[in-house]
CSV table of C-alpha atoms in Angstrom, one decimal:
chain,number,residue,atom,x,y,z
A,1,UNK,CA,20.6,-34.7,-16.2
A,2,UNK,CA,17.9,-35.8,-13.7
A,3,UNK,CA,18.8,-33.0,-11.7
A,4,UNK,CA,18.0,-30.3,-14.5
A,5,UNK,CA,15.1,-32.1,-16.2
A,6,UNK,CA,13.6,-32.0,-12.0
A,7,UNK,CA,14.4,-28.2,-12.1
A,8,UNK,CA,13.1,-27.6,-14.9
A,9,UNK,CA,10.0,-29.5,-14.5
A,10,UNK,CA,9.5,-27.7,-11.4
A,11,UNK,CA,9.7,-24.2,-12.8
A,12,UNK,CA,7.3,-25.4,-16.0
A,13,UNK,CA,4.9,-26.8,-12.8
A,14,UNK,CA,5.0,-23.3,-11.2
A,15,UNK,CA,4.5,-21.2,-14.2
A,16,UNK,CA,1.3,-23.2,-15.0
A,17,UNK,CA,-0.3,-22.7,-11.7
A,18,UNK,CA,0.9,-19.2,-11.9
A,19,UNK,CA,-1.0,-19.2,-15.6
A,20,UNK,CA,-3.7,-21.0,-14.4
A,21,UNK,CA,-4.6,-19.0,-11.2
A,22,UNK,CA,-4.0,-15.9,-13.2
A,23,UNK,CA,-6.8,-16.5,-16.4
A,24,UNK,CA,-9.0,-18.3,-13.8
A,25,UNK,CA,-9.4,-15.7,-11.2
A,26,UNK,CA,-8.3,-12.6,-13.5
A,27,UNK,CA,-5.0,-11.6,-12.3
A,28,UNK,CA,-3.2,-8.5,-13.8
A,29,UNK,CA,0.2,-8.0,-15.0
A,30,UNK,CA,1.6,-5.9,-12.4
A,31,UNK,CA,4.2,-3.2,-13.6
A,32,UNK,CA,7.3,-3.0,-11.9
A,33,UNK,CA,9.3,-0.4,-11.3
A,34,UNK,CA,12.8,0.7,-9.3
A,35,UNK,CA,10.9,3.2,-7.3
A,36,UNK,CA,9.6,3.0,-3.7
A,37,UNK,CA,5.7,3.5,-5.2
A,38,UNK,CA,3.0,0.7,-4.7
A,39,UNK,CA,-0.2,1.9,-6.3
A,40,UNK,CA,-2.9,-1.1,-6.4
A,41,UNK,CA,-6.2,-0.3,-8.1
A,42,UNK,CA,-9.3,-2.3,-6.7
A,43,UNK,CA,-6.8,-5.1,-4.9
A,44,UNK,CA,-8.4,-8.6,-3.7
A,45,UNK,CA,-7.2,-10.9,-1.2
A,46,UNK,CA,-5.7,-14.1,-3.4
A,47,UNK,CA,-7.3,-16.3,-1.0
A,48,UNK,CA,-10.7,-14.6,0.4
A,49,UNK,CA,-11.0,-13.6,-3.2
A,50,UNK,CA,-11.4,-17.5,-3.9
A,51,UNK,CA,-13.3,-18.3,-1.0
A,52,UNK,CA,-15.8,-15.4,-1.3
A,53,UNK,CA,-15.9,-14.4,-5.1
A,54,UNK,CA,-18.0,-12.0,-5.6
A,55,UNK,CA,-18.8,-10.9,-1.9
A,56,UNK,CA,-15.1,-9.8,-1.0
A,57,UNK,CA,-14.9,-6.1,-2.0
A,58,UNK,CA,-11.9,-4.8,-3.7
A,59,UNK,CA,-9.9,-1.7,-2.4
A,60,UNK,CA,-7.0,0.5,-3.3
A,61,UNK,CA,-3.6,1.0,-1.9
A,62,UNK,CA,-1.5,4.4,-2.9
A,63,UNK,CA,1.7,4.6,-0.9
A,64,UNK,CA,5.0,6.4,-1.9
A,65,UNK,CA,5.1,8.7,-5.0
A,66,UNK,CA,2.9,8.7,-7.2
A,67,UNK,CA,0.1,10.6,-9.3
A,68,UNK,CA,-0.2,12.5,-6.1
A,69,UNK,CA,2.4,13.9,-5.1
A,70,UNK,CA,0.4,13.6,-1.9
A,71,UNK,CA,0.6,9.7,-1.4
A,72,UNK,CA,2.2,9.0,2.0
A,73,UNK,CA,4.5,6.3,2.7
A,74,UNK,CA,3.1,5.1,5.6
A,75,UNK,CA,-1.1,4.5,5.9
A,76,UNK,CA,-2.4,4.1,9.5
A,77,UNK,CA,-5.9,1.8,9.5
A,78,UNK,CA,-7.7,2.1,12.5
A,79,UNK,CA,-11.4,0.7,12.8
A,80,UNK,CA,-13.2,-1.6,15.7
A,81,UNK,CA,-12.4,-5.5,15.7
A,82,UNK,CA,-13.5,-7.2,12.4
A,83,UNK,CA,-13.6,-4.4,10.4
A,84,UNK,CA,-11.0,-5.7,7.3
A,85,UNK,CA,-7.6,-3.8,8.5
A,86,UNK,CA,-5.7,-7.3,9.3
A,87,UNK,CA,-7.4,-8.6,5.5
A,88,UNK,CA,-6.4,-5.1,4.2
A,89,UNK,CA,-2.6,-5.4,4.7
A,90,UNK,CA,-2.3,-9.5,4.7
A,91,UNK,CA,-3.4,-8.5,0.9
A,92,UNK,CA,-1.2,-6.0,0.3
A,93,UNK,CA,1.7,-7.9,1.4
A,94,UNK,CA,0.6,-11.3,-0.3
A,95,UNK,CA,0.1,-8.7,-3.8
A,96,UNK,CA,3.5,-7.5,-3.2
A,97,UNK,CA,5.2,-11.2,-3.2
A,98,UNK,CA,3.1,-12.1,-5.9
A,99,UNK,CA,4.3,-9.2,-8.0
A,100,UNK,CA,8.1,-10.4,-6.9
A,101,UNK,CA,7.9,-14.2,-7.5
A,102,UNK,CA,6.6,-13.3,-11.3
A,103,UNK,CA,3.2,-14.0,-11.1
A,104,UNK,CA,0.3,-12.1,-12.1
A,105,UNK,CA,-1.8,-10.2,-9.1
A,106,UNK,CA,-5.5,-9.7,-8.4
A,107,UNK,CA,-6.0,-6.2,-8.7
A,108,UNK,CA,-7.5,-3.9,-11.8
A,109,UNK,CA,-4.0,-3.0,-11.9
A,110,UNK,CA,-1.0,-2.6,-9.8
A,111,UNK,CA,2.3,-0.4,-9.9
A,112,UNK,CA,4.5,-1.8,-7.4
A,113,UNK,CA,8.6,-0.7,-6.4
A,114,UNK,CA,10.9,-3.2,-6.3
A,115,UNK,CA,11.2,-4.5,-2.5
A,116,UNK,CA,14.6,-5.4,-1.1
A,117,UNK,CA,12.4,-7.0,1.8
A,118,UNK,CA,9.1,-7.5,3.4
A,119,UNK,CA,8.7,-7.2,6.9
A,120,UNK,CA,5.6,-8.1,8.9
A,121,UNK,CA,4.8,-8.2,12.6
A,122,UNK,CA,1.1,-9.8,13.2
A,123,UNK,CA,-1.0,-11.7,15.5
A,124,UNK,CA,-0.4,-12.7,19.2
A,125,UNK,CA,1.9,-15.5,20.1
A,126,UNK,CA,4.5,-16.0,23.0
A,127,UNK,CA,7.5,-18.2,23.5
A,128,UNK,CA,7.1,-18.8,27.3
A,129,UNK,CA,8.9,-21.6,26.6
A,130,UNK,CA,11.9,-19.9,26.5
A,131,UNK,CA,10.9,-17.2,28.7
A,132,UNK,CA,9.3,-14.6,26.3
A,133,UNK,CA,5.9,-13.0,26.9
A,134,UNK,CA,3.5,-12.2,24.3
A,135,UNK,CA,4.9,-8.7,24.7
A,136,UNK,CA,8.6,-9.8,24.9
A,137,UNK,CA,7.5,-11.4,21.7
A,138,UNK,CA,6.3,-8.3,19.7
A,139,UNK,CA,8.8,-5.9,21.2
A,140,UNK,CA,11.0,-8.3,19.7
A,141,UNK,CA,10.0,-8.8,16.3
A,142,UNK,CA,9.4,-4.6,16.3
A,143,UNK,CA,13.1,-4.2,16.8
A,144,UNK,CA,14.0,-6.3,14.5
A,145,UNK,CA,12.0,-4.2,11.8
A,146,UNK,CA,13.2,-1.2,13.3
A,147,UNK,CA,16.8,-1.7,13.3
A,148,UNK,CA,16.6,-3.6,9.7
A,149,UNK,CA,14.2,-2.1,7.5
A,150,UNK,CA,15.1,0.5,4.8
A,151,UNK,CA,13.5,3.1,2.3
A,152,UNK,CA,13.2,0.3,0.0
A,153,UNK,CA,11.3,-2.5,2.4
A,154,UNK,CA,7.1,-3.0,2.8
A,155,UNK,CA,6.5,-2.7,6.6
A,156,UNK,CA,2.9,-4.4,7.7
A,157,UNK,CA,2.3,-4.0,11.0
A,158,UNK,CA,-1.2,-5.2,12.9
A,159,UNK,CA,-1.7,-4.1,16.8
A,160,UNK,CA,1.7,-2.9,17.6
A,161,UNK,CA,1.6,-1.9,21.5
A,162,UNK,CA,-1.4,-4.5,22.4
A,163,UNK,CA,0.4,-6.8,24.7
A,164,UNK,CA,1.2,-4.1,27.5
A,165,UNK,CA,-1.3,-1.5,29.0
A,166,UNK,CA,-2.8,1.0,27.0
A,167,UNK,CA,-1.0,4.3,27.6
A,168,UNK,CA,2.6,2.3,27.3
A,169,UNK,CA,0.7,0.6,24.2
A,170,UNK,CA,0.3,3.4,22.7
A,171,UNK,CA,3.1,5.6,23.6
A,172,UNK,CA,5.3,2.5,22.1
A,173,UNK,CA,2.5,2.4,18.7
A,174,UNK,CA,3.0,6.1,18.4
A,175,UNK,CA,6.9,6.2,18.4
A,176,UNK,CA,7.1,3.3,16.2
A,177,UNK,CA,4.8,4.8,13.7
A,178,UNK,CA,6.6,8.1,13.8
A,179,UNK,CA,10.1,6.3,13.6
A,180,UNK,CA,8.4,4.1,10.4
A,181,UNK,CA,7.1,7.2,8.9
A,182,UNK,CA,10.6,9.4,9.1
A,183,UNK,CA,12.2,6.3,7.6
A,184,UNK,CA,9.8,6.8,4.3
A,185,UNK,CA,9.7,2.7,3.7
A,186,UNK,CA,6.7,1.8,2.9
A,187,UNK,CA,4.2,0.9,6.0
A,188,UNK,CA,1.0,-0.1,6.5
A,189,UNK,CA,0.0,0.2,10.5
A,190,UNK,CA,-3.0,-1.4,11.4
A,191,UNK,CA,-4.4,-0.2,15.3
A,192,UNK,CA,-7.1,0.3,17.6
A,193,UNK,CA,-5.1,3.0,18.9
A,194,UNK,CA,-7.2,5.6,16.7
A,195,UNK,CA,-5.5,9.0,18.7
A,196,UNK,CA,-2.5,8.3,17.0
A,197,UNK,CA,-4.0,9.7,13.8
């Protein structure tokens, strides 16, 4: 019995904060649907949006099908340093596991398909520890996404191609993106690698 009234408690706990976070901050109820469509009107940053309030400024995301029959399912962002493309998809990604875990999102309103996963390959690190270079690291993680991800996943991808020089950087960016794009899952690819559009 402990062990139920703790489960439940814990589930009463989370649905509270969810509540709370949701009327505080107003959160939507996000639709949705068994489709591989994620259409996010004036989306905020759960965090940033806390943080800033009324200085963060909301955007859109439109990937997959849609009202245009137009939308793409993959959206490369490209801009200098500090420009928002990192905040842009950390969003979109942190939206799409709110949607999935139940809770309300912060958006105008949101039309999300169901994900079977979410796959993300960001920042810089290395595990020279164990022999693996920054790049070692990245190529990795790409592969990974690559060889796993399906018509039905959320790809977010930030600097794909940095750690090596900058023809090979992009010439590995490029592929990936084209490989990501023929695959139709749904991708956001942020780069400095601006030729590639």
């Amino acid at each position: 019995y402990l062990h139920n009234f703790g489960e439940t408690a814990a589930q009463l706990d989370v649905l509270a904060c969810f509540a709370r976070q949701a009327i505080r901050f107003r959160y939507v109820r996000p639709t949705l649907v068994d489709k591989p469509a994620m259409h996010i009107v004036a989306a905020r940053h759960p965090v940033l949006d806390q943080l800033l309030g009324d200085q963060f400024v909301p955007n859109d995301v439109e990937l997959g099908p849609g009202p245009s029959s137009l939308s793409p399912t993959l959206a490369l962002i490209t801009g200098p340093n500090m420009a928002g493309k990192s905040t842009y998809i950390r969003q979109t990604a942190l939206i799409v596991l709110l949607a999935h875990t139940g809770s309300y999102v912060p958006a105008e309103s949101a039309t999300i398909g169901l994900c079977d996963r979410i796959f993300t390959r960001i920042g810089a690190s290395d595990e020279l520890h164990s022999g693996q270079s920054t790049f070692m690291v990245e190529m990795t993680e790409t592969a990974n996404i690559c060889n796993h991800a399906t018509p039905a996943s959320l790809v977010i991808l930030d600097e794909i191609g940095r750690g090596t020089s900058t023809l090979d950087g992009l010439s590995l960016a490029w592929a990936i993106g084209e490989y990501l794009a023929k695959l139709q899952c749904r991708c956001l690819f942020a780069t400095h690698y601006h030729e590639i559009t």
